[in-house]
Amino acid sequence: MADLREKLDKLRADAADLVLMSRRTSDPQKRELFERLADELAIEALELEQVVKIQNRRSDPTDVDKVVPIQARPARR
């Protein structure tokens, strides 16, 4: 179980890093790529979190702070 928790934490950290990278790049293509990758990792983290919770059969309310928020991208012009 600790292995799954470590993978979950890594997914969340990687998603957060990609969000930062998308905000810092000036290249629109890279920004879009980093945003998509961050979204994918955030979704994977949420799915893995569900698996961990099912295996634990309990909910840990402190995990809410670690979830990477998925924000809608602004409409393209």
PDB file of C-alpha atoms in Angstrom:
ATOM      1  CA  MET A   1       0.000   0.000   0.000  1.00  0.00           C
ATOM      2  CA  ALA A   2       2.867   2.390   0.753  1.00  0.00           C
ATOM      3  CA  ASP A   3       4.106   1.842  -2.805  1.00  0.00           C
ATOM      4  CA  LEU A   4       0.763   3.015  -4.210  1.00  0.00           C
ATOM      5  CA  ARG A   5       0.793   6.025  -1.908  1.00  0.00           C
ATOM      6  CA  GLU A   6       4.297   6.935  -3.130  1.00  0.00           C
ATOM      7  CA  LYS A   7       3.178   6.634  -6.756  1.00  0.00           C
ATOM      8  CA  LEU A   8       0.142   8.780  -6.011  1.00  0.00           C
ATOM      9  CA  ASP A   9       2.297  11.467  -4.409  1.00  0.00           C
ATOM     10  CA  LYS A  10       4.695  11.372  -7.380  1.00  0.00           C
ATOM     11  CA  LEU A  11       1.845  11.732  -9.881  1.00  0.00           C
ATOM     12  CA  ARG A  12       0.525  14.750  -7.996  1.00  0.00           C
ATOM     13  CA  ALA A  13       3.973  16.339  -7.806  1.00  0.00           C
ATOM     14  CA  ASP A  14       4.624  15.733 -11.501  1.00  0.00           C
ATOM     15  CA  ALA A  15       1.245  17.232 -12.423  1.00  0.00           C
ATOM     16  CA  ALA A  16       2.001  20.297 -10.312  1.00  0.00           C
ATOM     17  CA  ASP A  17       5.422  20.654 -11.972  1.00  0.00           C
ATOM     18  CA  LEU A  18       3.839  20.504 -15.414  1.00  0.00           C
ATOM     19  CA  VAL A  19       1.342  23.193 -14.435  1.00  0.00           C
ATOM     20  CA  LEU A  20       4.249  25.429 -13.419  1.00  0.00           C
ATOM     21  CA  MET A  21       6.100  24.654 -16.632  1.00  0.00           C
ATOM     22  CA  SER A  22       3.043  25.546 -18.697  1.00  0.00           C
ATOM     23  CA  ARG A  23       2.776  28.897 -16.934  1.00  0.00           C
ATOM     24  CA  ARG A  24       6.445  29.718 -17.379  1.00  0.00           C
ATOM     25  CA  THR A  25       6.899  28.917 -21.045  1.00  0.00           C
ATOM     26  CA  SER A  26       6.321  31.536 -23.679  1.00  0.00           C
ATOM     27  CA  ASP A  27       5.896  29.001 -26.482  1.00  0.00           C
ATOM     28  CA  PRO A  28       2.142  28.447 -27.029  1.00  0.00           C
ATOM     29  CA  GLN A  29       2.647  24.885 -28.306  1.00  0.00           C
ATOM     30  CA  LYS A  30       4.712  23.899 -25.290  1.00  0.00           C
ATOM     31  CA  ARG A  31       2.218  25.587 -22.982  1.00  0.00           C
ATOM     32  CA  GLU A  32      -0.618  23.554 -24.463  1.00  0.00           C
ATOM     33  CA  LEU A  33       1.420  20.339 -24.284  1.00  0.00           C
ATOM     34  CA  PHE A  34       2.354  20.887 -20.639  1.00  0.00           C
ATOM     35  CA  GLU A  35      -1.271  21.703 -19.779  1.00  0.00           C
ATOM     36  CA  ARG A  36      -2.519  18.513 -21.442  1.00  0.00           C
ATOM     37  CA  LEU A  37       0.128  16.420 -19.702  1.00  0.00           C
ATOM     38  CA  ALA A  38      -0.703  18.020 -16.353  1.00  0.00           C
ATOM     39  CA  ASP A  39      -4.394  17.267 -16.904  1.00  0.00           C
ATOM     40  CA  GLU A  40      -3.641  13.643 -17.785  1.00  0.00           C
ATOM     41  CA  LEU A  41      -1.455  13.131 -14.718  1.00  0.00           C
ATOM     42  CA  ALA A  42      -4.035  14.806 -12.478  1.00  0.00           C
ATOM     43  CA  ILE A  43      -6.701  12.436 -13.813  1.00  0.00           C
ATOM     44  CA  GLU A  44      -4.429   9.436 -13.272  1.00  0.00           C
ATOM     45  CA  ALA A  45      -3.757  10.646  -9.730  1.00  0.00           C
ATOM     46  CA  LEU A  46      -7.485  10.879  -9.036  1.00  0.00           C
ATOM     47  CA  GLU A  47      -8.040   7.374 -10.395  1.00  0.00           C
ATOM     48  CA  LEU A  48      -5.187   5.970  -8.314  1.00  0.00           C
ATOM     49  CA  GLU A  49      -6.516   7.795  -5.269  1.00  0.00           C
ATOM     50  CA  GLN A  50      -9.843   6.011  -5.725  1.00  0.00           C
ATOM     51  CA  VAL A  51      -8.061   2.667  -5.848  1.00  0.00           C
ATOM     52  CA  VAL A  52      -6.131   3.479  -2.671  1.00  0.00           C
ATOM     53  CA  LYS A  53      -9.302   4.572  -0.887  1.00  0.00           C
ATOM     54  CA  ILE A  54     -11.133   1.430  -1.932  1.00  0.00           C
ATOM     55  CA  GLN A  55      -8.264  -0.687  -0.662  1.00  0.00           C
ATOM     56  CA  ASN A  56      -8.138   1.215   2.615  1.00  0.00           C
ATOM     57  CA  ARG A  57     -11.934   1.323   2.953  1.00  0.00           C
ATOM     58  CA  ARG A  58     -11.577   4.676   4.614  1.00  0.00           C
ATOM     59  CA  SER A  59     -11.214   8.262   3.510  1.00  0.00           C
ATOM     60  CA  ASP A  60      -8.340  10.508   4.566  1.00  0.00           C
ATOM     61  CA  PRO A  61      -9.577  14.151   4.508  1.00  0.00           C
ATOM     62  CA  THR A  62      -6.021  15.526   4.519  1.00  0.00           C
ATOM     63  CA  ASP A  63      -5.507  14.300   0.947  1.00  0.00           C
ATOM     64  CA  VAL A  64      -7.823  17.005  -0.405  1.00  0.00           C
ATOM     65  CA  ASP A  65      -5.011  19.558  -0.079  1.00  0.00           C
ATOM     66  CA  LYS A  66      -2.752  17.490  -2.326  1.00  0.00           C
ATOM     67  CA  VAL A  67      -5.090  17.226  -5.295  1.00  0.00           C
ATOM     68  CA  VAL A  68      -3.972  19.250  -8.282  1.00  0.00           C
ATOM     69  CA  PRO A  69      -6.942  21.320  -9.438  1.00  0.00           C
ATOM     70  CA  ILE A  70      -7.906  20.905 -13.066  1.00  0.00           C
ATOM     71  CA  GLN A  71      -8.740  24.267 -14.509  1.00  0.00           C
ATOM     72  CA  ALA A  72     -10.583  24.845 -17.732  1.00  0.00           C
ATOM     73  CA  ARG A  73      -8.394  26.356 -20.374  1.00  0.00           C
ATOM     74  CA  PRO A  74      -9.481  29.717 -21.760  1.00  0.00           C
ATOM     75  CA  ALA A  75     -11.206  29.578 -25.114  1.00  0.00           C
ATOM     76  CA  ARG A  76      -8.943  29.904 -28.101  1.00  0.00           C
ATOM     77  CA  ARG A  77      -9.162  32.980 -30.190  1.00  0.00           C
TER      78      ARG A  77
END
